[in-house]
Tab-separated table of C-alpha atoms in Angstrom:
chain	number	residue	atom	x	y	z
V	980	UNK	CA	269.115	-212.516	-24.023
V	981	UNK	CA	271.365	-210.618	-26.421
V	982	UNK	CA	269.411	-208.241	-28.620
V	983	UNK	CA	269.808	-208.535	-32.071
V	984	UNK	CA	271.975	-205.737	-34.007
V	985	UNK	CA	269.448	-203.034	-35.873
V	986	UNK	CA	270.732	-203.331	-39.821
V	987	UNK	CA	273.489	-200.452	-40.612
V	988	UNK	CA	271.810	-198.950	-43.895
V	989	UNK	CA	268.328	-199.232	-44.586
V	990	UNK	CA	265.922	-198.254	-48.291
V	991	UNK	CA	263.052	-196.283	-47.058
V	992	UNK	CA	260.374	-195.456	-49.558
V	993	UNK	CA	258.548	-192.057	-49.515
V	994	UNK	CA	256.044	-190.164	-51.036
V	995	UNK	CA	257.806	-186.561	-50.969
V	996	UNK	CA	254.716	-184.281	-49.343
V	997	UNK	CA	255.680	-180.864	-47.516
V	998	UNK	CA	254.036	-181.223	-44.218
V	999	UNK	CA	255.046	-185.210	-44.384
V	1000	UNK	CA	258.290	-186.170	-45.532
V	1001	UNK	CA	260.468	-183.466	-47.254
V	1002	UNK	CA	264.587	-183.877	-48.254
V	1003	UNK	CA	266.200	-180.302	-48.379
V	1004	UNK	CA	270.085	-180.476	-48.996
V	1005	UNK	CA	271.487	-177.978	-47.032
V	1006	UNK	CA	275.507	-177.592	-47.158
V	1007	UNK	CA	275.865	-180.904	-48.427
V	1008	UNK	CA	273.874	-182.290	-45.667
V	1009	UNK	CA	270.883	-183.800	-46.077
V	1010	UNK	CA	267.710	-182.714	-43.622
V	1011	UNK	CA	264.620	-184.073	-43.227
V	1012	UNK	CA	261.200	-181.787	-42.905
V	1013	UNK	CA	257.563	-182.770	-42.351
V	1014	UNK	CA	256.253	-185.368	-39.696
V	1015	UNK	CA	256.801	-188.443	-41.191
V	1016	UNK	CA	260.428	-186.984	-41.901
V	1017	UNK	CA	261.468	-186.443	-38.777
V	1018	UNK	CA	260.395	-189.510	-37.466
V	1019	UNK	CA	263.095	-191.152	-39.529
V	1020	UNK	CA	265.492	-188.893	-38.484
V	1021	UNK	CA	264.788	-189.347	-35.253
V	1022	UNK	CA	264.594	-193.457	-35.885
V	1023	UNK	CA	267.632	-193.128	-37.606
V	1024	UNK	CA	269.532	-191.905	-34.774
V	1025	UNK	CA	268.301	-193.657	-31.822
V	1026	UNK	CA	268.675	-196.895	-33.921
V	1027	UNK	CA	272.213	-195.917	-35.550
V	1028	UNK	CA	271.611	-196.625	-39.363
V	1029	UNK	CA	271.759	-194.933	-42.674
V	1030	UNK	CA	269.277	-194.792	-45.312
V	1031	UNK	CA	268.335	-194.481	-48.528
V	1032	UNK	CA	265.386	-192.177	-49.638
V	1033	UNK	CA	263.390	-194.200	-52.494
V	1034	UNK	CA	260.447	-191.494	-53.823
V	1035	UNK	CA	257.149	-192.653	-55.161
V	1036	UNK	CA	253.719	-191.183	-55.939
V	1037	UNK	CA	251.563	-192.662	-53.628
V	1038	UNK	CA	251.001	-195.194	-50.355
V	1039	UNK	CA	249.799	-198.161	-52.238
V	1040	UNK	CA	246.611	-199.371	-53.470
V	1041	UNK	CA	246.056	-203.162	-55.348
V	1042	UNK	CA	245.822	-202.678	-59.148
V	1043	UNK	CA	243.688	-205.364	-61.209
V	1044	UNK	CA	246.077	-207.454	-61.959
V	1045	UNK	CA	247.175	-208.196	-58.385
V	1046	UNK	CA	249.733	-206.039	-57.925
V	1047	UNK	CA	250.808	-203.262	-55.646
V	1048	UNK	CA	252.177	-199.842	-56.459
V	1049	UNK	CA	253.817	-196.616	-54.131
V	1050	UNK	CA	255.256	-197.310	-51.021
V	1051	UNK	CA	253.143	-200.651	-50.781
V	1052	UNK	CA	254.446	-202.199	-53.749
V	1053	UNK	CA	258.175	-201.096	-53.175
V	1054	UNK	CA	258.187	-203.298	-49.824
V	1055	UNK	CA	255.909	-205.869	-50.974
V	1056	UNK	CA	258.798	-206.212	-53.659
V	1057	UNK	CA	261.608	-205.961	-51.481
V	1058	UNK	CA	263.312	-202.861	-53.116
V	1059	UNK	CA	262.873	-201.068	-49.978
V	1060	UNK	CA	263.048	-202.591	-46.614
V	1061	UNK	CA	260.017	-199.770	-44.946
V	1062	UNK	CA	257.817	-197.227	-46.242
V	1063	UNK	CA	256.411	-193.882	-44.341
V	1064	UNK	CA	254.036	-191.949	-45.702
V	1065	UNK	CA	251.195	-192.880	-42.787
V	1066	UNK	CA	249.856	-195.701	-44.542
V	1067	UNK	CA	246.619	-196.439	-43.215
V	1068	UNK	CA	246.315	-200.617	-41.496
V	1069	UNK	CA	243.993	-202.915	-43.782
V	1070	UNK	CA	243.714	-206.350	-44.065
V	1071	UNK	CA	244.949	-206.011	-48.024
V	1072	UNK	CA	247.942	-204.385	-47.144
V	1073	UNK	CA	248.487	-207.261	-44.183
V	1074	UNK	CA	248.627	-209.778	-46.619
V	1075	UNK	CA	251.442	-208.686	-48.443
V	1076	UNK	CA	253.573	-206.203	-45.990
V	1077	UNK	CA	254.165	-205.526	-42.247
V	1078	UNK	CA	253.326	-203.260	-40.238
V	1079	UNK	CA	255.075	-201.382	-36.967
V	1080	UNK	CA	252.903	-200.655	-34.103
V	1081	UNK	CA	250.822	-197.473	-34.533
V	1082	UNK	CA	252.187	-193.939	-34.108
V	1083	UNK	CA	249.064	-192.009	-35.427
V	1084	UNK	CA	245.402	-192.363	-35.681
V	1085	UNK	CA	243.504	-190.809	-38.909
V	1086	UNK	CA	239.599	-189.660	-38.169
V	1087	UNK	CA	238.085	-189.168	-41.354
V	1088	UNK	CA	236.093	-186.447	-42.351
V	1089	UNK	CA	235.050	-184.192	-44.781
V	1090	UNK	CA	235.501	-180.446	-45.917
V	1091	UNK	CA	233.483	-178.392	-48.008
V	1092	UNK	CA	233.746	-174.263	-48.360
V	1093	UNK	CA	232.394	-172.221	-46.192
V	1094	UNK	CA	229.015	-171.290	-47.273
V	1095	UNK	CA	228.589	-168.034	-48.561
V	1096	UNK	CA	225.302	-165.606	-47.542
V	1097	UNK	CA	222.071	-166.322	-49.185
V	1098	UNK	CA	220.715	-163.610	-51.169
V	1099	UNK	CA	219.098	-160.369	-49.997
V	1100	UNK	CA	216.483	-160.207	-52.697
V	1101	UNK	CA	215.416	-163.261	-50.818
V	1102	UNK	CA	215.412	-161.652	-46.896
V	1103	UNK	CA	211.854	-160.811	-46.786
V	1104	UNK	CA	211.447	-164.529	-46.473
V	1105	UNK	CA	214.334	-165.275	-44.036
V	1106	UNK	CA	212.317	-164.391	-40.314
V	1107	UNK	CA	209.886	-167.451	-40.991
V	1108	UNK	CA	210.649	-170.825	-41.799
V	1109	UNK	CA	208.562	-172.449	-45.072
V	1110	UNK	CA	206.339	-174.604	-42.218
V	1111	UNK	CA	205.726	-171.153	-40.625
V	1112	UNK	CA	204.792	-169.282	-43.814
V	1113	UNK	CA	202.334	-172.088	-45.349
V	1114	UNK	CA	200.949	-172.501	-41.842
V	1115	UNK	CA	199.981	-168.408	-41.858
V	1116	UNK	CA	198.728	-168.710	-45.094
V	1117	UNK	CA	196.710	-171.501	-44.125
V	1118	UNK	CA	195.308	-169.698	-41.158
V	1119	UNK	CA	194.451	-166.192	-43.328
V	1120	UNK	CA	192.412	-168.794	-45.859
V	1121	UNK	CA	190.431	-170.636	-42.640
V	1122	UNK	CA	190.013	-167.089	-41.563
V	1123	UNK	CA	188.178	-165.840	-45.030
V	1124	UNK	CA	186.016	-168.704	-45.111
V	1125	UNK	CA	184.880	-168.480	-41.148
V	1126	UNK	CA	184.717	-164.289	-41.212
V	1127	UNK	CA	182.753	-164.131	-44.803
V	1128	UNK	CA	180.196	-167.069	-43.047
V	1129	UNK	CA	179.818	-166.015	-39.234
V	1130	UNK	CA	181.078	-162.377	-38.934
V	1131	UNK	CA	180.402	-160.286	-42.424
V	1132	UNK	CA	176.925	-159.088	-43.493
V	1133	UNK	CA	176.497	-160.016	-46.748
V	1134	UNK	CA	180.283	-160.176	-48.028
V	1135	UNK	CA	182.115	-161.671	-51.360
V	1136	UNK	CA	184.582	-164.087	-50.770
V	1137	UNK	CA	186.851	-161.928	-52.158
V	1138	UNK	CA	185.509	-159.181	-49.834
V	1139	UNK	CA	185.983	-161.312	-46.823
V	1140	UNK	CA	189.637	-162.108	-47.595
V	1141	UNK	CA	190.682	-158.408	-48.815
V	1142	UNK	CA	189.457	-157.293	-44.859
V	1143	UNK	CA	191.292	-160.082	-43.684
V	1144	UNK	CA	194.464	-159.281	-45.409
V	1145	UNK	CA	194.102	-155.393	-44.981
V	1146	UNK	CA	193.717	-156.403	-41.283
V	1147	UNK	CA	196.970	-157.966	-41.095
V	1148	UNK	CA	198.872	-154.514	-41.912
V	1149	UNK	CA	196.600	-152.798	-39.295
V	1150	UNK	CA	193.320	-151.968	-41.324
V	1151	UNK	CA	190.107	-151.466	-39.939
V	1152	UNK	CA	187.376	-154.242	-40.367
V	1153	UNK	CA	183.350	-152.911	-41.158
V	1154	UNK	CA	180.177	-153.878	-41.389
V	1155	UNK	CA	180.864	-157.041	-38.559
V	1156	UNK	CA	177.900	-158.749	-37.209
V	1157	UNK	CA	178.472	-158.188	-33.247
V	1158	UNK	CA	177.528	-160.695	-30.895
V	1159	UNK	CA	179.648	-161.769	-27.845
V	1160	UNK	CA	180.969	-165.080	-29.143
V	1161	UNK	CA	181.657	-163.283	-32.539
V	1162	UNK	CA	183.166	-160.549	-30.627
V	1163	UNK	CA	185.555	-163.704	-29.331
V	1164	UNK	CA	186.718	-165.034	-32.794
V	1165	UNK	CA	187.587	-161.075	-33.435
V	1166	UNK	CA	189.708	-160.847	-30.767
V	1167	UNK	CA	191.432	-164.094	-31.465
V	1168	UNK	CA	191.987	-163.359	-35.248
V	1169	UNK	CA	192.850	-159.409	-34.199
V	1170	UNK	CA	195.691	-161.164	-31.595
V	1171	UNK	CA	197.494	-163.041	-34.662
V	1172	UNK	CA	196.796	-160.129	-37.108
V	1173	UNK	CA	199.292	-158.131	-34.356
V	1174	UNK	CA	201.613	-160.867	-33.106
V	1175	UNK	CA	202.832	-162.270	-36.299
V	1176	UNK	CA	203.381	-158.872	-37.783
V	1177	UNK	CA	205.692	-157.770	-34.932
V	1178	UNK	CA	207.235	-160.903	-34.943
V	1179	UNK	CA	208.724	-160.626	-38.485
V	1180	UNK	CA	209.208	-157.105	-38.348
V	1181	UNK	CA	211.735	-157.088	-35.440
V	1182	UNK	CA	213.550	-159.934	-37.362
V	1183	UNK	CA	213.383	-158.599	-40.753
V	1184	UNK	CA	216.140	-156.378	-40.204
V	1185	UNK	CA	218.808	-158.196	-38.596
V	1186	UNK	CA	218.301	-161.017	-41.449
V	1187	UNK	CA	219.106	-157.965	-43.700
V	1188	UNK	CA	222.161	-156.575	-41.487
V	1189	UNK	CA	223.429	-160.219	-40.874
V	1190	UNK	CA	221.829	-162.816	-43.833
V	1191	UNK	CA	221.869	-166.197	-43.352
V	1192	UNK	CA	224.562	-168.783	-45.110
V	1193	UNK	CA	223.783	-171.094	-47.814
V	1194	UNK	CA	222.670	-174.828	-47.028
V	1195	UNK	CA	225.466	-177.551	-47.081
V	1196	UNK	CA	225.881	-180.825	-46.002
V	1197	UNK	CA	226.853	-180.945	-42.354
V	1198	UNK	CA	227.850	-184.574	-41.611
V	1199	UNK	CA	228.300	-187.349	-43.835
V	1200	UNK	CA	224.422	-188.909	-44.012
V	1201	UNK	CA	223.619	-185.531	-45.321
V	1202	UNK	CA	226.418	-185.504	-47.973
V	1203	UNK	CA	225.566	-188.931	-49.756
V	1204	UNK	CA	221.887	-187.565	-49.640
V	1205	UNK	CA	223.409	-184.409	-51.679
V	1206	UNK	CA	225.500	-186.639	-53.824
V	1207	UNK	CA	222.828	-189.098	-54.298
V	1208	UNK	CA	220.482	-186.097	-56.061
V	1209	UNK	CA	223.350	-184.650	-58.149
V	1210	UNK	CA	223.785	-181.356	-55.865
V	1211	UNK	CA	227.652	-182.269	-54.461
V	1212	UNK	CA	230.100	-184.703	-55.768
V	1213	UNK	CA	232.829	-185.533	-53.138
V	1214	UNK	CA	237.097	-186.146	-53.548
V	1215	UNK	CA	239.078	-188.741	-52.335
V	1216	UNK	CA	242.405	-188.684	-52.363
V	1217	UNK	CA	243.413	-190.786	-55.415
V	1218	UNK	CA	246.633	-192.074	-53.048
V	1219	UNK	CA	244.639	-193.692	-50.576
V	1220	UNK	CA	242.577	-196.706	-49.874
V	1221	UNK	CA	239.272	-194.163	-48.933
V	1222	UNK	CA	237.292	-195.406	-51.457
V	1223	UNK	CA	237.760	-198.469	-50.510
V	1224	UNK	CA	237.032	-198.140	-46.920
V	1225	UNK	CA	233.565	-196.375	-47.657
V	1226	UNK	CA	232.496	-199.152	-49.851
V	1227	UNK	CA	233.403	-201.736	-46.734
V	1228	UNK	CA	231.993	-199.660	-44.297
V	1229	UNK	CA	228.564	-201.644	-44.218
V	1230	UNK	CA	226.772	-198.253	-43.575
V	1231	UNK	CA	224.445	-198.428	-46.649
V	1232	UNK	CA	224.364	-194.291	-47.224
V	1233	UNK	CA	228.056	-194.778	-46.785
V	1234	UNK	CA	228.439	-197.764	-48.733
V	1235	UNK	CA	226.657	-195.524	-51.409
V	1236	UNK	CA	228.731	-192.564	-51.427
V	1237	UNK	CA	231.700	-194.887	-51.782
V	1238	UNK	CA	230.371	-196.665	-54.822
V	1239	UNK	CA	228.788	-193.297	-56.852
V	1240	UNK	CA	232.392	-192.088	-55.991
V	1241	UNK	CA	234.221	-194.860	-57.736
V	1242	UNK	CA	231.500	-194.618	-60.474
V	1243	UNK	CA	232.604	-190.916	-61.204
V	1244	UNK	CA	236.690	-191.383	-60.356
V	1245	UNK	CA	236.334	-188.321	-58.001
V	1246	UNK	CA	240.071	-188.483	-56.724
V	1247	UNK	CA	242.797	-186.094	-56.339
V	1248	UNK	CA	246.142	-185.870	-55.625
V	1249	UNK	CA	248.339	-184.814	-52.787
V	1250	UNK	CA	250.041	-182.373	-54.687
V	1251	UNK	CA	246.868	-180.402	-55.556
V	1252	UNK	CA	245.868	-177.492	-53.240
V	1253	UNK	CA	243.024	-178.094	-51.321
V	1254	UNK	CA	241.567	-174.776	-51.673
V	1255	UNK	CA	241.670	-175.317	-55.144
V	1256	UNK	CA	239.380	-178.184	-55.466
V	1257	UNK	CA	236.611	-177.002	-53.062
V	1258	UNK	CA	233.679	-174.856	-54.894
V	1259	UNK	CA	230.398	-174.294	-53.744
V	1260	UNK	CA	229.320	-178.009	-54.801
V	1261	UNK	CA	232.506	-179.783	-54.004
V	1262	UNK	CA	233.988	-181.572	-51.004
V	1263	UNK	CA	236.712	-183.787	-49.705
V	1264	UNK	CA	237.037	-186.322	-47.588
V	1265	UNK	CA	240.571	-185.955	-45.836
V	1266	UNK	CA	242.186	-187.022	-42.307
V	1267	UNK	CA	241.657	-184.241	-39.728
V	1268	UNK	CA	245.456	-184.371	-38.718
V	1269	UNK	CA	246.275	-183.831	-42.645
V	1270	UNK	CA	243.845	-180.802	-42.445
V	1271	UNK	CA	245.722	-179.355	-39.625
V	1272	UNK	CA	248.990	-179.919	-41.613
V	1273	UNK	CA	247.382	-177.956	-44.620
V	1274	UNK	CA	245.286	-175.522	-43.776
V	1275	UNK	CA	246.759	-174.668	-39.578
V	1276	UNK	CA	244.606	-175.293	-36.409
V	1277	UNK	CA	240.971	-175.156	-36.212
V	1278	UNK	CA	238.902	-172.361	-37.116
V	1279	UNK	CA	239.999	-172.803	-40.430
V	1280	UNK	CA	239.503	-169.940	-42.971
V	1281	UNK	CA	237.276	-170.525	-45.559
V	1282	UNK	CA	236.425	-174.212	-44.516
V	1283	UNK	CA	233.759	-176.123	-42.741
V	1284	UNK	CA	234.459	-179.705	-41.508
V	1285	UNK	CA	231.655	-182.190	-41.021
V	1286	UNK	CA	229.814	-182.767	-37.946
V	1287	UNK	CA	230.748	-186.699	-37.594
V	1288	UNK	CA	233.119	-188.988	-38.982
V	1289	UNK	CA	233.159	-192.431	-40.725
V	1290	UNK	CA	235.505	-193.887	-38.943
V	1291	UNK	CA	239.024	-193.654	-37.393
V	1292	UNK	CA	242.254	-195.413	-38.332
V	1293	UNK	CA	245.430	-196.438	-37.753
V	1294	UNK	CA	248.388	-196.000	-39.447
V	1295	UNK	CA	251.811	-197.127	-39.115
V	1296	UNK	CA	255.262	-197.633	-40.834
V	1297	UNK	CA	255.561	-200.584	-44.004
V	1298	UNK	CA	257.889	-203.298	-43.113
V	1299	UNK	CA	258.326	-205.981	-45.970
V	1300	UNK	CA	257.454	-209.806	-44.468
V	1301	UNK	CA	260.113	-210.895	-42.108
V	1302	UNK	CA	261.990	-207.949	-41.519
V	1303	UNK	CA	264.833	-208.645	-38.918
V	1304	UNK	CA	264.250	-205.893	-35.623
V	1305	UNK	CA	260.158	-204.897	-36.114
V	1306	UNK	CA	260.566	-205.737	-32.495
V	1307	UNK	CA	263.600	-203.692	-31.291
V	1308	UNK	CA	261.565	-200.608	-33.452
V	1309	UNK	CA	258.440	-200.731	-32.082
V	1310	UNK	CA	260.405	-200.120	-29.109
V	1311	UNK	CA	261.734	-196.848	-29.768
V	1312	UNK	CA	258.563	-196.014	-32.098
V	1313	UNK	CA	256.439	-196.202	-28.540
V	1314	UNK	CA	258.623	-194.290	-26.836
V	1315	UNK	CA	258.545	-191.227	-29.452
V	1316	UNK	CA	254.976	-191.573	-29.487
V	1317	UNK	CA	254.449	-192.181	-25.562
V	1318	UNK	CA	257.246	-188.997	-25.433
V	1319	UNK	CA	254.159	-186.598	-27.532
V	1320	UNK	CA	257.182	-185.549	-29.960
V	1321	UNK	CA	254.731	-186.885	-33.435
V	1322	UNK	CA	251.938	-184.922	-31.630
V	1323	UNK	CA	254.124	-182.078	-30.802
V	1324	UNK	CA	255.981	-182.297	-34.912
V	1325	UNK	CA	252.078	-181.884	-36.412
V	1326	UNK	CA	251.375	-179.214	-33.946
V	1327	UNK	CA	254.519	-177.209	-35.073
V	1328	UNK	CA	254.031	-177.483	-38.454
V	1329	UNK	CA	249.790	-176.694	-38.064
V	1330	UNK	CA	250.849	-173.295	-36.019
V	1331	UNK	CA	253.177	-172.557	-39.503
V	1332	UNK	CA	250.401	-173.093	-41.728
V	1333	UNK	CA	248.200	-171.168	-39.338
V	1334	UNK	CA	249.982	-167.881	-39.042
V	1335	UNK	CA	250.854	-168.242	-42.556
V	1336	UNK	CA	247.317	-168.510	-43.445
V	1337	UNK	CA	246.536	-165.775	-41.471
V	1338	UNK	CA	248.731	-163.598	-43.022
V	1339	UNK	CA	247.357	-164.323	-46.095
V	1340	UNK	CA	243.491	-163.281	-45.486
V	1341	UNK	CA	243.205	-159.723	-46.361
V	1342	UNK	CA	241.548	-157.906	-43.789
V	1343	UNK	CA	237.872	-156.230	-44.686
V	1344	UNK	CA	235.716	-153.812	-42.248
V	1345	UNK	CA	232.336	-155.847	-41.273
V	1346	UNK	CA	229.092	-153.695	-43.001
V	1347	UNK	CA	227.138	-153.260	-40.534
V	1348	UNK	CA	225.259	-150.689	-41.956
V	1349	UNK	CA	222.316	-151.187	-44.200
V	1350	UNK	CA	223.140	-149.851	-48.119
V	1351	UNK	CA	220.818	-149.327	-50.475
V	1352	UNK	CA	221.445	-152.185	-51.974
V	1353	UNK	CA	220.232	-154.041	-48.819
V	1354	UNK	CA	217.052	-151.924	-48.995
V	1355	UNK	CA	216.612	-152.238	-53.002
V	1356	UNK	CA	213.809	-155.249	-52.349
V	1357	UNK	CA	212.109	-153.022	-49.642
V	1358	UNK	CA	211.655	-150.313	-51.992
V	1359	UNK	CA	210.688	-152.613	-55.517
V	1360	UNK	CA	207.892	-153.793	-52.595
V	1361	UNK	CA	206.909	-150.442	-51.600
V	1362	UNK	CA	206.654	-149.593	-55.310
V	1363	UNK	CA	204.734	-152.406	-56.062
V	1364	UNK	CA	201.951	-151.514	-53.509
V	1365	UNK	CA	201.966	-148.395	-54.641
V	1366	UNK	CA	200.933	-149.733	-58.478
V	1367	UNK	CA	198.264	-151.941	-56.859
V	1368	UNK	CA	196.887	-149.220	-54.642
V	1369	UNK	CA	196.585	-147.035	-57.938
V	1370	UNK	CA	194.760	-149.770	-60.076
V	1371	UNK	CA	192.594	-150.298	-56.803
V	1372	UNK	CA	191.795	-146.759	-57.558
V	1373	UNK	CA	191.169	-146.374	-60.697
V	1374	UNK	CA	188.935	-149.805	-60.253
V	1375	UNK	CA	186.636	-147.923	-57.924
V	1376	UNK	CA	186.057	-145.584	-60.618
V	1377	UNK	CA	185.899	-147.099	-63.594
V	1378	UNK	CA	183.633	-150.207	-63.101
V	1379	UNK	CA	180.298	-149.181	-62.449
V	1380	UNK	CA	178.740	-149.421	-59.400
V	1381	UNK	CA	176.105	-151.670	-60.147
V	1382	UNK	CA	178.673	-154.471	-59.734
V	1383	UNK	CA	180.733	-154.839	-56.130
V	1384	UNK	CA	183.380	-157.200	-55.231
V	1385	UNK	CA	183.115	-156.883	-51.485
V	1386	UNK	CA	179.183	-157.130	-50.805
V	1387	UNK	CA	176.165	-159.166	-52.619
């Protein structure tokens, strides 16, 4: 069977991105840059036809009326005969355009900025977590009660609890009642008193040396939580059909992030820098391959990505209904892809963005050494006791002795 003749000159809408689809004249001749660009090129040669670049702002997304804009709405219309800008397969988009076979699959996921440290004025609390702390408070208060009842002679409340706490920074206990089974609970409370002081001591310093990061949302469950209470608010890229694929997701945290994001209109655009948009209560959800085309290959500076994803997709190039050869380039589309060259063209350009990055970051000595700055709450403590340990003092003095907080 003859195979029928590609066309000679073909309109090709674009949305002009760097890392996608660039058009750099260079000595009169025209050369393409970015993935998506070079995919033409390479179409364009193997297939033996011409084109003509027709720019837009964006893929395509329905407007209320009906209609279609970007690269969408240029097929659908027939003013160009394919559109590349990795337009993501939906059912919409079906209805009114084409599609080749798939060259590349989008995972999406979000980013957020890298947490910074929590505070030292904080670190004293860092070595236990808040269930360990009210637990050990519990267990000095059950220890007042059962010490002022079974093992004091004739002690205050207040009495009982001030041995108890003094006993905890290695102060003697008097005036016990000693019996075998008391001598028992002693030992017990006496083993806690020691353990749980070590154990925070020989972590207080390393959370000082090397403090912990701030909280953020690590996968996408945890992000609509954070949206949901008004701590995060979350990007989409104002080109794409993201919103819309959260909202039909059927996941109902999902489904709500998707619909408190259409509430707010929290888009962007491509041509904003990502960097720019992410603060320490912002994040965006973006394909992982367009993250590597932005910001270079994983670790990337000054970015976390989430845990999970909320789904993967596939994208391919527009073709308006009935186009002549989808057939004859799906053939030579496979064997690009099959060949790794896409794969290899996003890898090229992520190594670029890498070293550039890299370049970039300025490079700082680690502290590893404790300031005084690190030791300024240590000292405001050690002050404090100091103050408290005077008043103590002057207490035992002043009031008279006919009245005594430790004994009846």
């Amino acid at each position: 069977m003859k195979r029928r003749v590609f066309p000679n000159k073909l309109k090709v809408a674009v949305v002009k991105l760097k890392t996608v689809f660039s058009v750099e004249n260079v000595e009169n001749k025209i050369v393409l840059g970015g993935t998506d660009g070079k995919l033409l090129d390479v179409l364009s040669k193997k297939l033996n036809f011409k084109f003509e670049i027709l720019p837009t702002h964006a893929g395509g997304s329905r407007n209320k009326n009906g209609t279609w804009d970007g690269v969408v709405g240029l097929v659908q219309s027939g003013r160009a005969d394919m559109g590349m800008v990795v337009l993501v397969f939906s059912e919409e988009r079906f209805e009114v355009i084409d599609f080749s076979n798939s060259y590349c699959s989008l995972e999406k996921i979000f980013v957020a900025k890298d947490p910074g440290q929590m505070p030292k004025i904080t670190a004293f609390t860092y070595p236990f977590t808040q269930y360990v702390w009210v637990l050990y408070v519990l267990m000095i208060l059950a220890a007042t009660v059962a010490f002022q009842r079974l093992m004091f002679r004739n002690a205050t409340l207040l009495g009982s609890f001030l041995s108890v706490l003094g006993s905890i920074v290695t102060q003697g206990m008097d005036n016990l009642k000693h019996t075998p089974w008391r001598r028992v609970l002693l030992g017990l409370w006496l083993t806690i008193a020691t353990i749980m002081p070590f154990l925070y001591n020989t972590t207080f310093l390393s959370f000082l040396t090397m403090p912990e990061k701030m909280p953020i949302p690590e996968n996408f469950k945890e992000l609509s939580e954070a949206v949901l209470d008004g701590k995060y608010k979350c990007l989409v890229f104002k080109e794409t059909i993201d919103g819309d694929l959260l909202l039909g997701s059927g996941i109902d945290y999902l489904v709500k992030l998707g619909e408190t994001i259409k509430r707010n209109h929290w888009k962007y655009s491509y041509e904003e820098k990502l960097e720019h948009l992410l603060d320490d209560t912002t994040s965006v959800i973006i394909p992982r391959k367009a993250l590597e085309l932005l910001l270079g290959s994983p670790p990337y500076l000054n970015v976390k990505t989430s845990e999970d994803s909320f789904g993967i997709w596939h994208s391919g190039i527009a073709l308006k209904k009935g186009f002549c050869c989808r057939k004859r380039l799906n053939e030579v589309l496979n064997a690009i892809n099959n060949g790794g060259f896409y794969k290899k063209w996003i890898d090229d350009i992520a190594f670029t963005e890498t070293i550039r990055k890299r370049l970039e970051l300025k490079h700082e000595e680690p502290q590893l050494q404790l300031t005084l700055e690190d030791l300024k709450l240590a000292f405001r403590i050690l002050c404090f006791g100091y103050v408290l340990s005077f008043l103590a003092f002057l207490g035992e003095i002043l009031i008279p002795k006919s009245i005594d907080v430790f004994y009846f």
